[in-house]
PDB file of C-alpha atoms in Angstrom:
ATOM      1  CA  MET A 473      26.340 -17.285   1.529  1.00 55.00           C
ATOM      2  CA  ALA A 474      25.789 -15.125  -1.536  1.00 76.00           C
ATOM      3  CA  TYR A 475      22.481 -15.280  -3.354  1.00 86.00           C
ATOM      4  CA  PRO A 476      22.234 -18.001  -6.006  1.00 87.00           C
ATOM      5  CA  GLY A 477      23.240 -17.051  -9.544  1.00 88.00           C
ATOM      6  CA  SER A 478      19.637 -17.168 -10.741  1.00 88.00           C
ATOM      7  CA  ILE A 479      18.690 -14.287  -8.427  1.00 93.00           C
ATOM      8  CA  TYR A 480      21.691 -12.178  -9.435  1.00 93.00           C
ATOM      9  CA  ARG A 481      20.896 -12.799 -13.110  1.00 94.00           C
ATOM     10  CA  LYS A 482      17.262 -11.828 -12.639  1.00 95.00           C
ATOM     11  CA  ALA A 483      18.305  -8.635 -10.867  1.00 96.00           C
ATOM     12  CA  GLN A 484      20.742  -7.828 -13.667  1.00 96.00           C
ATOM     13  CA  ARG A 485      18.028  -8.306 -16.295  1.00 97.00           C
ATOM     14  CA  ILE A 486      15.701  -5.962 -14.411  1.00 97.00           C
ATOM     15  CA  LEU A 487      18.434  -3.326 -14.090  1.00 97.00           C
ATOM     16  CA  GLU A 488      19.233  -3.577 -17.795  1.00 97.00           C
ATOM     17  CA  GLU A 489      15.540  -3.227 -18.674  1.00 97.00           C
ATOM     18  CA  ARG A 490      15.236  -0.170 -16.407  1.00 97.00           C
ATOM     19  CA  ARG A 491      18.268   1.501 -17.950  1.00 97.00           C
ATOM     20  CA  ASP A 492      17.292   0.679 -21.547  1.00 97.00           C
ATOM     21  CA  SER A 493      13.772   1.968 -20.922  1.00 97.00           C
ATOM     22  CA  ALA A 494      15.008   5.226 -19.378  1.00 97.00           C
ATOM     23  CA  ILE A 495      17.415   5.863 -22.246  1.00 96.00           C
ATOM     24  CA  SER A 496      14.822   4.972 -24.884  1.00 97.00           C
ATOM     25  CA  GLU A 497      12.163   7.228 -23.373  1.00 95.00           C
ATOM     26  CA  ALA A 498      14.682  10.076 -23.091  1.00 94.00           C
ATOM     27  CA  GLN A 499      15.593   9.677 -26.760  1.00 94.00           C
ATOM     28  CA  ILE A 500      11.922   9.867 -27.763  1.00 95.00           C
ATOM     29  CA  ARG A 501      11.417  13.031 -25.677  1.00 92.00           C
ATOM     30  CA  SER A 502      14.614  14.535 -27.072  1.00 92.00           C
ATOM     31  CA  ASP A 503      13.587  13.854 -30.669  1.00 93.00           C
ATOM     32  CA  GLU A 504      10.176  15.435 -30.081  1.00 92.00           C
ATOM     33  CA  ILE A 505      11.680  18.550 -28.494  1.00 92.00           C
ATOM     34  CA  ARG A 506      14.333  18.971 -31.198  1.00 92.00           C
ATOM     35  CA  SER A 507      11.768  18.561 -33.972  1.00 92.00           C
ATOM     36  CA  THR A 508       9.691  21.481 -32.629  1.00 91.00           C
ATOM     37  CA  ASN A 509      12.526  23.714 -31.433  1.00 92.00           C
ATOM     38  CA  PRO A 510      15.341  24.452 -33.923  1.00 92.00           C
ATOM     39  CA  GLU A 511      17.393  26.316 -31.293  1.00 91.00           C
ATOM     40  CA  ILE A 512      17.490  23.229 -29.059  1.00 91.00           C
ATOM     41  CA  ASP A 513      18.353  21.113 -32.070  1.00 92.00           C
ATOM     42  CA  GLU A 514      21.318  23.353 -32.862  1.00 93.00           C
ATOM     43  CA  LEU A 515      22.554  23.214 -29.250  1.00 91.00           C
ATOM     44  CA  GLN A 516      22.395  19.427 -29.293  1.00 90.00           C
ATOM     45  CA  LYS A 517      24.527  19.388 -32.436  1.00 93.00           C
ATOM     46  CA  GLN A 518      27.047  21.626 -30.716  1.00 92.00           C
ATOM     47  CA  LEU A 519      27.134  19.304 -27.683  1.00 90.00           C
ATOM     48  CA  SER A 520      27.752  16.312 -29.927  1.00 91.00           C
ATOM     49  CA  ALA A 521      30.601  18.125 -31.660  1.00 93.00           C
ATOM     50  CA  VAL A 522      32.217  19.041 -28.334  1.00 89.00           C
ATOM     51  CA  GLY A 523      31.849  15.467 -27.124  1.00 85.00           C
ATOM     52  CA  LEU A 524      33.546  14.186 -30.266  1.00 90.00           C
ATOM     53  CA  GLU A 525      36.438  16.617 -29.815  1.00 88.00           C
ATOM     54  CA  ILE A 526      36.959  15.478 -26.209  1.00 85.00           C
ATOM     55  CA  SER A 527      36.955  11.807 -27.200  1.00 85.00           C
ATOM     56  CA  GLN A 528      39.472  12.440 -29.981  1.00 85.00           C
ATOM     57  CA  LEU A 529      41.883  14.101 -27.537  1.00 83.00           C
ATOM     58  CA  PHE A 530      42.295  10.817 -25.675  1.00 78.00           C
ATOM     59  CA  PHE A 531      44.136   9.409 -28.704  1.00 78.00           C
ATOM     60  CA  TYR A 532      46.728  12.208 -28.755  1.00 76.00           C
ATOM     61  CA  LYS A 533      50.022  11.985 -26.955  1.00 70.00           C
ATOM     62  CA  GLY A 534      51.118  14.764 -24.691  1.00 70.00           C
ATOM     63  CA  ASN A 535      49.295  16.916 -22.152  1.00 76.00           C
ATOM     64  CA  THR A 536      45.738  17.642 -23.298  1.00 81.00           C
ATOM     65  CA  ASP A 537      44.295  18.542 -19.880  1.00 83.00           C
ATOM     66  CA  GLU A 538      43.994  22.245 -20.657  1.00 84.00           C
ATOM     67  CA  LYS A 539      42.134  21.619 -23.917  1.00 86.00           C
ATOM     68  CA  VAL A 540      39.857  19.030 -22.299  1.00 85.00           C
ATOM     69  CA  ASN A 541      38.940  21.471 -19.501  1.00 89.00           C
ATOM     70  CA  GLU A 542      38.259  24.172 -22.080  1.00 88.00           C
ATOM     71  CA  LEU A 543      35.895  21.864 -23.970  1.00 89.00           C
ATOM     72  CA  LYS A 544      34.181  20.782 -20.757  1.00 89.00           C
ATOM     73  CA  ASN A 545      33.513  24.413 -19.848  1.00 92.00           C
ATOM     74  CA  LYS A 546      32.147  24.991 -23.334  1.00 92.00           C
ATOM     75  CA  SER A 547      29.869  21.982 -22.932  1.00 91.00           C
ATOM     76  CA  LYS A 548      28.688  23.256 -19.545  1.00 92.00           C
ATOM     77  CA  LYS A 549      27.707  26.629 -21.028  1.00 93.00           C
ATOM     78  CA  ILE A 550      25.793  24.950 -23.852  1.00 92.00           C
ATOM     79  CA  ILE A 551      23.892  22.805 -21.342  1.00 90.00           C
ATOM     80  CA  GLU A 552      23.061  25.880 -19.229  1.00 91.00           C
ATOM     81  CA  LYS A 553      21.740  27.674 -22.301  1.00 92.00           C
ATOM     82  CA  ARG A 554      19.723  24.594 -23.268  1.00 91.00           C
ATOM     83  CA  SER A 555      18.210  24.469 -19.773  1.00 90.00           C
ATOM     84  CA  GLU A 556      17.090  28.087 -20.028  1.00 91.00           C
ATOM     85  CA  ILE A 557      15.385  27.477 -23.359  1.00 91.00           C
ATOM     86  CA  LEU A 558      13.736  24.272 -22.105  1.00 92.00           C
ATOM     87  CA  LYS A 559      12.284  26.055 -19.068  1.00 91.00           C
ATOM     88  CA  LYS A 560      11.143  28.949 -21.237  1.00 90.00           C
ATOM     89  CA  ASN A 561       9.226  26.476 -23.371  1.00 89.00           C
ATOM     90  CA  GLY A 562       7.559  24.723 -20.421  1.00 89.00           C
ATOM     91  CA  TYR A 563       9.934  21.756 -20.040  1.00 90.00           C
ATOM     92  CA  SER A 564      12.009  20.733 -17.058  1.00 90.00           C
ATOM     93  CA  GLU A 565      15.756  21.330 -17.220  1.00 89.00           C
ATOM     94  CA  ASP A 566      16.453  17.599 -17.529  1.00 88.00           C
ATOM     95  CA  ALA A 567      13.622  16.822 -19.941  1.00 90.00           C
ATOM     96  CA  MET A 568      16.084  15.453 -22.492  1.00 91.00           C
ATOM     97  CA  GLN A 569      17.981  13.337 -19.964  1.00 91.00           C
ATOM     98  CA  PRO A 570      17.111   9.759 -18.973  1.00 94.00           C
ATOM     99  CA  SER A 571      14.904   9.472 -15.890  1.00 95.00           C
ATOM    100  CA  TYR A 572      16.521   6.555 -14.088  1.00 96.00           C
ATOM    101  CA  VAL A 573      14.828   4.596 -11.326  1.00 96.00           C
ATOM    102  CA  CYS A 574      18.061   5.086  -9.359  1.00 97.00           C
ATOM    103  CA  PRO A 575      19.795   8.340 -10.304  1.00 95.00           C
ATOM    104  CA  VAL A 576      22.752   7.425  -8.083  1.00 96.00           C
ATOM    105  CA  CYS A 577      24.004   4.514 -10.205  1.00 97.00           C
ATOM    106  CA  GLU A 578      21.861   5.341 -13.281  1.00 96.00           C
ATOM    107  CA  ASP A 579      20.356   1.836 -13.077  1.00 97.00           C
ATOM    108  CA  ARG A 580      23.712   0.134 -13.542  1.00 96.00           C
ATOM    109  CA  GLY A 581      23.450  -1.455 -10.104  1.00 96.00           C
ATOM    110  CA  PHE A 582      27.040  -0.663  -9.174  1.00 96.00           C
ATOM    111  CA  ILE A 583      28.982   2.328  -7.883  1.00 95.00           C
ATOM    112  CA  GLY A 584      32.740   2.073  -8.070  1.00 92.00           C
ATOM    113  CA  GLY A 585      32.556  -1.681  -8.439  1.00 91.00           C
ATOM    114  CA  ARG A 586      30.312  -2.101  -5.383  1.00 94.00           C
ATOM    115  CA  LEU A 587      26.621  -2.944  -5.245  1.00 94.00           C
ATOM    116  CA  CYS A 588      24.401   0.111  -5.209  1.00 97.00           C
ATOM    117  CA  SER A 589      21.700   0.225  -2.522  1.00 96.00           C
ATOM    118  CA  CYS A 590      19.071  -0.090  -5.277  1.00 97.00           C
ATOM    119  CA  HIS A 591      20.709  -3.352  -6.400  1.00 97.00           C
ATOM    120  CA  ARG A 592      20.697  -4.682  -2.837  1.00 95.00           C
ATOM    121  CA  GLN A 593      17.024  -3.818  -2.447  1.00 96.00           C
ATOM    122  CA  LEU A 594      16.214  -5.458  -5.765  1.00 97.00           C
ATOM    123  CA  LEU A 595      17.880  -8.693  -4.613  1.00 96.00           C
ATOM    124  CA  LYS A 596      15.756  -8.637  -1.450  1.00 96.00           C
ATOM    125  CA  ASP A 597      12.598  -8.003  -3.470  1.00 96.00           C
ATOM    126  CA  ILE A 598      13.374 -10.914  -5.770  1.00 96.00           C
ATOM    127  CA  MET A 599      14.012 -13.159  -2.766  1.00 95.00           C
ATOM    128  CA  LYS A 600      10.586 -12.297  -1.362  1.00 96.00           C
ATOM    129  CA  GLU A 601       9.064 -12.809  -4.792  1.00 95.00           C
ATOM    130  CA  GLU A 602      10.473 -16.357  -4.829  1.00 93.00           C
ATOM    131  CA  ILE A 603       8.855 -17.119  -1.473  1.00 96.00           C
ATOM    132  CA  ARG A 604       5.641 -15.365  -2.532  1.00 96.00           C
ATOM    133  CA  LYS A 605       5.080 -18.141  -5.084  1.00 94.00           C
ATOM    134  CA  PHE A 606       4.453 -20.581  -2.252  1.00 94.00           C
ATOM    135  CA  ALA A 607       3.429 -18.589   0.816  1.00 95.00           C
ATOM    136  CA  PRO A 608       1.832 -15.219   1.704  1.00 95.00           C
ATOM    137  CA  ILE A 609       5.026 -13.643   3.035  1.00 96.00           C
ATOM    138  CA  ASP A 610       3.673 -10.084   2.677  1.00 95.00           C
ATOM    139  CA  GLU A 611       0.722 -10.916   4.928  1.00 95.00           C
ATOM    140  CA  CYS A 612       2.823 -12.580   7.619  1.00 96.00           C
ATOM    141  CA  THR A 613       4.714 -10.040   9.690  1.00 97.00           C
ATOM    142  CA  PHE A 614       5.290  -9.509  13.379  1.00 97.00           C
ATOM    143  CA  ASP A 615       3.222  -6.334  13.183  1.00 96.00           C
ATOM    144  CA  ASN A 616       0.026  -8.120  12.132  1.00 95.00           C
ATOM    145  CA  PHE A 617       0.352 -11.197  14.350  1.00 95.00           C
ATOM    146  CA  ASP A 618      -2.783 -10.978  16.539  1.00 93.00           C
ATOM    147  CA  LEU A 619      -2.474 -12.399  20.044  1.00 93.00           C
ATOM    148  CA  ASN A 620      -6.179 -11.872  20.649  1.00 91.00           C
ATOM    149  CA  TYR A 621      -6.969 -15.048  18.711  1.00 90.00           C
ATOM    150  CA  TYR A 622      -5.499 -17.064  21.568  1.00 91.00           C
ATOM    151  CA  SER A 623      -7.476 -17.823  24.718  1.00 90.00           C
ATOM    152  CA  SER A 624      -6.524 -16.174  27.985  1.00 92.00           C
ATOM    153  CA  GLU A 625      -8.083 -19.029  29.964  1.00 90.00           C
ATOM    154  CA  ALA A 626      -5.928 -21.823  31.345  1.00 90.00           C
ATOM    155  CA  LEU A 627      -6.080 -25.257  29.748  1.00 87.00           C
ATOM    156  CA  GLU A 628      -6.187 -28.538  31.669  1.00 85.00           C
ATOM    157  CA  ASN A 629      -2.388 -28.540  31.732  1.00 86.00           C
ATOM    158  CA  SER A 630      -2.500 -25.070  33.376  1.00 89.00           C
ATOM    159  CA  ILE A 631      -0.981 -23.436  30.269  1.00 91.00           C
ATOM    160  CA  ILE A 632      -2.601 -20.172  29.201  1.00 94.00           C
ATOM    161  CA  PRO A 633      -2.435 -20.140  25.358  1.00 92.00           C
ATOM    162  CA  ARG A 634      -2.142 -16.363  25.022  1.00 94.00           C
ATOM    163  CA  GLN A 635       0.645 -16.085  27.571  1.00 95.00           C
ATOM    164  CA  ARG A 636       2.493 -18.981  25.940  1.00 95.00           C
ATOM    165  CA  VAL A 637       2.240 -17.579  22.417  1.00 95.00           C
ATOM    166  CA  GLN A 638       3.257 -14.129  23.683  1.00 97.00           C
ATOM    167  CA  LYS A 639       6.536 -15.591  24.925  1.00 97.00           C
ATOM    168  CA  ILE A 640       7.033 -17.477  21.661  1.00 97.00           C
ATOM    169  CA  PHE A 641       6.219 -14.365  19.646  1.00 98.00           C
ATOM    170  CA  ASP A 642       8.749 -12.283  21.609  1.00 98.00           C
ATOM    171  CA  ALA A 643      11.415 -14.969  21.226  1.00 97.00           C
ATOM    172  CA  ALA A 644      10.782 -15.284  17.475  1.00 98.00           C
ATOM    173  CA  ARG A 645      10.980 -11.531  16.933  1.00 98.00           C
ATOM    174  CA  LEU A 646      14.195 -11.305  18.948  1.00 98.00           C
ATOM    175  CA  TYR A 647      15.586 -14.228  16.948  1.00 98.00           C
ATOM    176  CA  ALA A 648      14.846 -12.420  13.673  1.00 98.00           C
ATOM    177  CA  GLN A 649      16.225  -9.081  14.849  1.00 97.00           C
ATOM    178  CA  ASN A 650      19.470 -10.647  16.068  1.00 97.00           C
ATOM    179  CA  PHE A 651      19.799 -13.203  13.276  1.00 97.00           C
ATOM    180  CA  SER A 652      23.293 -14.121  12.160  1.00 95.00           C
ATOM    181  CA  ALA A 653      24.989 -16.997  10.386  1.00 91.00           C
ATOM    182  CA  SER A 654      25.522 -18.611  13.793  1.00 91.00           C
ATOM    183  CA  SER A 655      21.924 -18.344  15.043  1.00 96.00           C
ATOM    184  CA  LYS A 656      20.387 -21.426  16.623  1.00 96.00           C
ATOM    185  CA  ASN A 657      17.734 -23.730  15.138  1.00 98.00           C
ATOM    186  CA  LEU A 658      14.051 -23.284  15.994  1.00 98.00           C
ATOM    187  CA  MET A 659      11.104 -25.655  15.810  1.00 97.00           C
ATOM    188  CA  PHE A 660       7.514 -24.417  16.068  1.00 97.00           C
ATOM    189  CA  ILE A 661       5.198 -27.203  17.224  1.00 96.00           C
ATOM    190  CA  GLY A 662       1.401 -27.152  17.331  1.00 94.00           C
ATOM    191  CA  LYS A 663      -1.797 -28.200  15.684  1.00 92.00           C
ATOM    192  CA  THR A 664      -2.977 -26.783  12.353  1.00 90.00           C
ATOM    193  CA  GLY A 665      -3.876 -23.102  12.254  1.00 90.00           C
ATOM    194  CA  LEU A 666      -2.010 -21.865  15.317  1.00 93.00           C
ATOM    195  CA  GLY A 667       0.245 -19.350  13.528  1.00 94.00           C
ATOM    196  CA  LYS A 668       3.408 -21.425  13.091  1.00 96.00           C
ATOM    197  CA  THR A 669       3.815 -20.555   9.415  1.00 96.00           C
ATOM    198  CA  HIS A 670       2.965 -16.925  10.141  1.00 97.00           C
ATOM    199  CA  LEU A 671       5.796 -16.690  12.662  1.00 98.00           C
ATOM    200  CA  SER A 672       8.195 -18.502  10.309  1.00 98.00           C
ATOM    201  CA  LEU A 673       7.431 -16.086   7.483  1.00 98.00           C
ATOM    202  CA  ALA A 674       7.647 -13.097   9.831  1.00 98.00           C
ATOM    203  CA  ILE A 675      11.169 -14.248  10.657  1.00 98.00           C
ATOM    204  CA  ALA A 676      11.877 -14.611   6.932  1.00 98.00           C
ATOM    205  CA  ASN A 677      10.726 -11.035   6.264  1.00 97.00           C
ATOM    206  CA  VAL A 678      13.124  -9.579   8.812  1.00 98.00           C
ATOM    207  CA  VAL A 679      16.060 -11.821   7.904  1.00 97.00           C
ATOM    208  CA  ILE A 680      15.699 -11.088   4.171  1.00 97.00           C
ATOM    209  CA  ASN A 681      15.661  -7.365   4.922  1.00 96.00           C
ATOM    210  CA  LYS A 682      18.944  -7.837   6.791  1.00 95.00           C
ATOM    211  CA  GLY A 683      20.481  -9.084   3.531  1.00 94.00           C
ATOM    212  CA  TYR A 684      20.534 -12.834   4.177  1.00 95.00           C
ATOM    213  CA  TYR A 685      19.542 -15.521   1.707  1.00 96.00           C
ATOM    214  CA  VAL A 686      16.397 -17.315   2.907  1.00 97.00           C
ATOM    215  CA  CYS A 687      14.887 -20.442   1.396  1.00 96.00           C
ATOM    216  CA  TYR A 688      11.300 -21.375   2.294  1.00 97.00           C
ATOM    217  CA  GLY A 689       9.464 -24.552   1.382  1.00 96.00           C
ATOM    218  CA  THR A 690       7.287 -27.330   2.704  1.00 96.00           C
ATOM    219  CA  SER A 691       9.005 -30.608   3.467  1.00 96.00           C
ATOM    220  CA  GLN A 692       6.933 -32.325   0.763  1.00 95.00           C
ATOM    221  CA  ASN A 693       7.822 -29.860  -1.994  1.00 96.00           C
ATOM    222  CA  ILE A 694      11.497 -29.822  -1.100  1.00 96.00           C
ATOM    223  CA  CYS A 695      11.686 -33.622  -0.955  1.00 95.00           C
ATOM    224  CA  ASP A 696       9.932 -33.911  -4.340  1.00 93.00           C
ATOM    225  CA  ASP A 697      12.294 -31.439  -6.021  1.00 95.00           C
ATOM    226  CA  LEU A 698      15.468 -32.898  -4.553  1.00 95.00           C
ATOM    227  CA  GLN A 699      14.378 -36.341  -5.714  1.00 92.00           C
ATOM    228  CA  SER A 700      13.724 -34.986  -9.212  1.00 92.00           C
ATOM    229  CA  GLU A 701      17.118 -33.262  -9.218  1.00 91.00           C
ATOM    230  CA  GLN A 702      18.879 -36.457  -8.163  1.00 89.00           C
ATOM    231  CA  PHE A 703      17.399 -38.307 -11.126  1.00 87.00           C
ATOM    232  CA  GLY A 704      18.161 -35.511 -13.579  1.00 86.00           C
ATOM    233  CA  ARG A 705      14.621 -34.160 -13.880  1.00 87.00           C
ATOM    234  CA  THR A 706      15.476 -30.506 -13.299  1.00 80.00           C
ATOM    235  CA  ASP A 707      12.837 -28.830 -15.495  1.00 85.00           C
ATOM    236  CA  GLY A 708      10.314 -26.959 -13.403  1.00 84.00           C
ATOM    237  CA  ILE A 709      11.867 -27.625 -10.002  1.00 90.00           C
ATOM    238  CA  ASN A 710      11.971 -24.814  -7.453  1.00 92.00           C
ATOM    239  CA  TYR A 711      14.531 -26.211  -5.020  1.00 93.00           C
ATOM    240  CA  THR A 712      18.020 -27.587  -5.552  1.00 93.00           C
ATOM    241  CA  LYS A 713      20.289 -29.394  -3.121  1.00 94.00           C
ATOM    242  CA  GLN A 714      22.796 -26.545  -3.219  1.00 93.00           C
ATOM    243  CA  GLN A 715      20.066 -24.022  -2.441  1.00 93.00           C
ATOM    244  CA  VAL A 716      18.482 -25.981   0.423  1.00 96.00           C
ATOM    245  CA  LEU A 717      21.762 -26.923   2.088  1.00 96.00           C
ATOM    246  CA  GLY A 718      23.603 -23.667   1.409  1.00 94.00           C
ATOM    247  CA  CYS A 719      21.104 -20.887   2.140  1.00 95.00           C
ATOM    248  CA  ASP A 720      21.711 -18.668   5.180  1.00 96.00           C
ATOM    249  CA  LEU A 721      18.345 -19.639   6.677  1.00 97.00           C
ATOM    250  CA  LEU A 722      16.164 -22.571   5.669  1.00 98.00           C
ATOM    251  CA  ILE A 723      12.515 -22.498   6.681  1.00 98.00           C
ATOM    252  CA  LEU A 724      11.222 -26.065   6.496  1.00 97.00           C
ATOM    253  CA  ASP A 725       7.453 -25.899   6.815  1.00 97.00           C
ATOM    254  CA  ASP A 726       5.043 -28.735   7.625  1.00 95.00           C
ATOM    255  CA  LEU A 727       7.668 -31.276   8.644  1.00 96.00           C
ATOM    256  CA  GLY A 728       6.009 -34.677   8.844  1.00 93.00           C
ATOM    257  CA  THR A 729       3.610 -34.187   5.932  1.00 91.00           C
ATOM    258  CA  GLU A 730       6.038 -35.523   3.320  1.00 91.00           C
ATOM    259  CA  ILE A 731       5.376 -38.953   1.822  1.00 86.00           C
ATOM    260  CA  ASN A 732       6.584 -41.580   4.255  1.00 84.00           C
ATOM    261  CA  ASN A 733       9.112 -43.537   2.227  1.00 88.00           C
ATOM    262  CA  GLN A 734      12.817 -44.294   2.448  1.00 89.00           C
ATOM    263  CA  TYR A 735      13.792 -41.533   0.034  1.00 91.00           C
ATOM    264  CA  SER A 736      11.910 -38.804   1.930  1.00 92.00           C
ATOM    265  CA  ILE A 737      13.339 -39.963   5.250  1.00 92.00           C
ATOM    266  CA  ALA A 738      16.859 -39.970   3.789  1.00 93.00           C
ATOM    267  CA  THR A 739      16.316 -36.501   2.306  1.00 95.00           C
ATOM    268  CA  ILE A 740      15.033 -35.025   5.571  1.00 95.00           C
ATOM    269  CA  TYR A 741      17.975 -36.556   7.440  1.00 95.00           C
ATOM    270  CA  ASN A 742      20.467 -35.148   4.933  1.00 96.00           C
ATOM    271  CA  ILE A 743      18.954 -31.661   5.140  1.00 97.00           C
ATOM    272  CA  ILE A 744      18.857 -31.571   8.934  1.00 96.00           C
ATOM    273  CA  ASN A 745      22.225 -33.217   9.486  1.00 96.00           C
ATOM    274  CA  SER A 746      24.089 -31.297   6.782  1.00 97.00           C
ATOM    275  CA  ARG A 747      22.878 -27.935   8.040  1.00 97.00           C
ATOM    276  CA  ILE A 748      23.772 -28.836  11.628  1.00 97.00           C
ATOM    277  CA  LEU A 749      27.273 -29.868  10.572  1.00 96.00           C
ATOM    278  CA  SER A 750      27.761 -26.692   8.542  1.00 95.00           C
ATOM    279  CA  LYS A 751      26.267 -24.645  11.407  1.00 95.00           C
ATOM    280  CA  LYS A 752      23.569 -23.122   9.210  1.00 96.00           C
ATOM    281  CA  PRO A 753      20.348 -22.264  11.053  1.00 97.00           C
ATOM    282  CA  THR A 754      17.011 -23.850  10.188  1.00 98.00           C
ATOM    283  CA  VAL A 755      13.493 -22.986  11.309  1.00 98.00           C
ATOM    284  CA  ILE A 756      11.089 -25.929  11.268  1.00 98.00           C
ATOM    285  CA  SER A 757       7.333 -25.946  11.762  1.00 97.00           C
ATOM    286  CA  THR A 758       5.346 -29.116  12.344  1.00 96.00           C
ATOM    287  CA  ASN A 759       1.820 -30.188  13.220  1.00 94.00           C
ATOM    288  CA  CYS A 760       3.247 -33.279  14.894  1.00 92.00           C
ATOM    289  CA  GLU A 761       3.897 -33.584  18.579  1.00 91.00           C
ATOM    290  CA  ILE A 762       7.369 -34.630  19.669  1.00 89.00           C
ATOM    291  CA  SER A 763       6.118 -38.154  20.386  1.00 90.00           C
ATOM    292  CA  GLU A 764       4.775 -38.386  16.820  1.00 92.00           C
ATOM    293  CA  LEU A 765       8.090 -37.206  15.368  1.00 91.00           C
ATOM    294  CA  LEU A 766       9.965 -39.778  17.426  1.00 89.00           C
ATOM    295  CA  GLU A 767       7.648 -42.460  16.078  1.00 89.00           C
ATOM    296  CA  LYS A 768       7.785 -41.265  12.466  1.00 90.00           C
ATOM    297  CA  TYR A 769      11.536 -40.757  12.120  1.00 91.00           C
ATOM    298  CA  ASP A 770      14.447 -42.984  12.991  1.00 89.00           C
ATOM    299  CA  GLN A 771      16.936 -42.280  15.759  1.00 91.00           C
ATOM    300  CA  ARG A 772      19.281 -40.342  13.459  1.00 92.00           C
ATOM    301  CA  ILE A 773      16.647 -37.675  12.770  1.00 94.00           C
ATOM    302  CA  SER A 774      14.756 -37.673  16.062  1.00 92.00           C
ATOM    303  CA  SER A 775      17.914 -37.256  18.142  1.00 93.00           C
ATOM    304  CA  ARG A 776      18.914 -34.212  16.110  1.00 94.00           C
ATOM    305  CA  LEU A 777      15.447 -32.685  16.343  1.00 94.00           C
ATOM    306  CA  THR A 778      15.322 -33.123  20.103  1.00 92.00           C
ATOM    307  CA  GLY A 779      18.938 -32.166  20.744  1.00 93.00           C
ATOM    308  CA  GLU A 780      19.740 -29.404  18.248  1.00 95.00           C
ATOM    309  CA  TYR A 781      16.488 -27.398  18.063  1.00 96.00           C
ATOM    310  CA  THR A 782      14.893 -24.940  20.461  1.00 96.00           C
ATOM    311  CA  LYS A 783      11.310 -26.166  20.638  1.00 96.00           C
ATOM    312  CA  MET A 784       8.392 -23.737  20.874  1.00 96.00           C
ATOM    313  CA  THR A 785       5.037 -25.409  21.370  1.00 95.00           C
ATOM    314  CA  ILE A 786       1.906 -23.366  20.656  1.00 95.00           C
ATOM    315  CA  PHE A 787      -1.439 -24.294  22.217  1.00 92.00           C
ATOM    316  CA  GLY A 788      -4.943 -23.209  21.264  1.00 83.00           C
ATOM    317  CA  LYS A 789      -7.679 -23.570  18.673  1.00 79.00           C
ATOM    318  CA  ASP A 790      -7.334 -23.145  14.903  1.00 71.00           C
ATOM    319  CA  ILE A 791      -7.366 -19.346  14.552  1.00 67.00           C
ATOM    320  CA  ARG A 792      -8.654 -19.645  10.977  1.00 63.00           C
ATOM    321  CA  ASN A 793     -11.941 -20.956  12.336  1.00 61.00           C
ATOM    322  CA  ILE A 794     -12.382 -18.177  14.891  1.00 55.00           C
TER     323      ILE A 794
END
């Protein structure tokens, strides 16, 4: 799925601001240089005159290629002379030219009708910025996930927390690296503070960098916004039905913490079922054990959670208290 229109529009505004700023700053520098150097001022007038002649030739019928090439060579010589004078006076050769953030596309965002790499990166940055409003995505990467917080001693069930989370960590990283539109669904299960959100956001970081559209939100916040949208209260909402159901990867955090009413249950069912039917991957994290989920949700939801998600249960103590 393409990014939502709001992200493209925000990127376009940023590109326009970059380009306008570069051109404006160049004009200020140019005016200052011309005001103190009459020779440069005269060369700029000559360049403008040549440019006007070239533009006028486009309105004439017949072959004007020879004349256009002649004028272009004249313009090139004027620019070379201007560069010499600029350097002689302590300026760089391009002091009077705009300094674009991306010199390749000159901050237009497109090259030959295709997205420039700077435009693609800007879209990714905006996507992370959207998630950053609700979660510390910059702080949650695979590189800074610390396995040492987990005990290396076996629990009563013979599970060694560090070994278990190492396997989950490796699986999550492989999932992110190999992510595609047909990736499977994941569900991180465990008590509060065991790194479930960290792993979810680490996946988001990698998947966003691969160019996919990722939506992150807690089940409570998403349910609240979708309810508001349904009743026409769209001011101030962060999630829309189209966004939640259509994104390439949905990260549904804290499943089970939403208000327990018929609307929330119906919303959760619609999200889970719709994304399964459209084969769009979802990563869920929950503090609830499977038995609690089965008790909380009806058969429609619980059967999909148990049958359509790869479950990864983390054991240990709250790492935030260690």
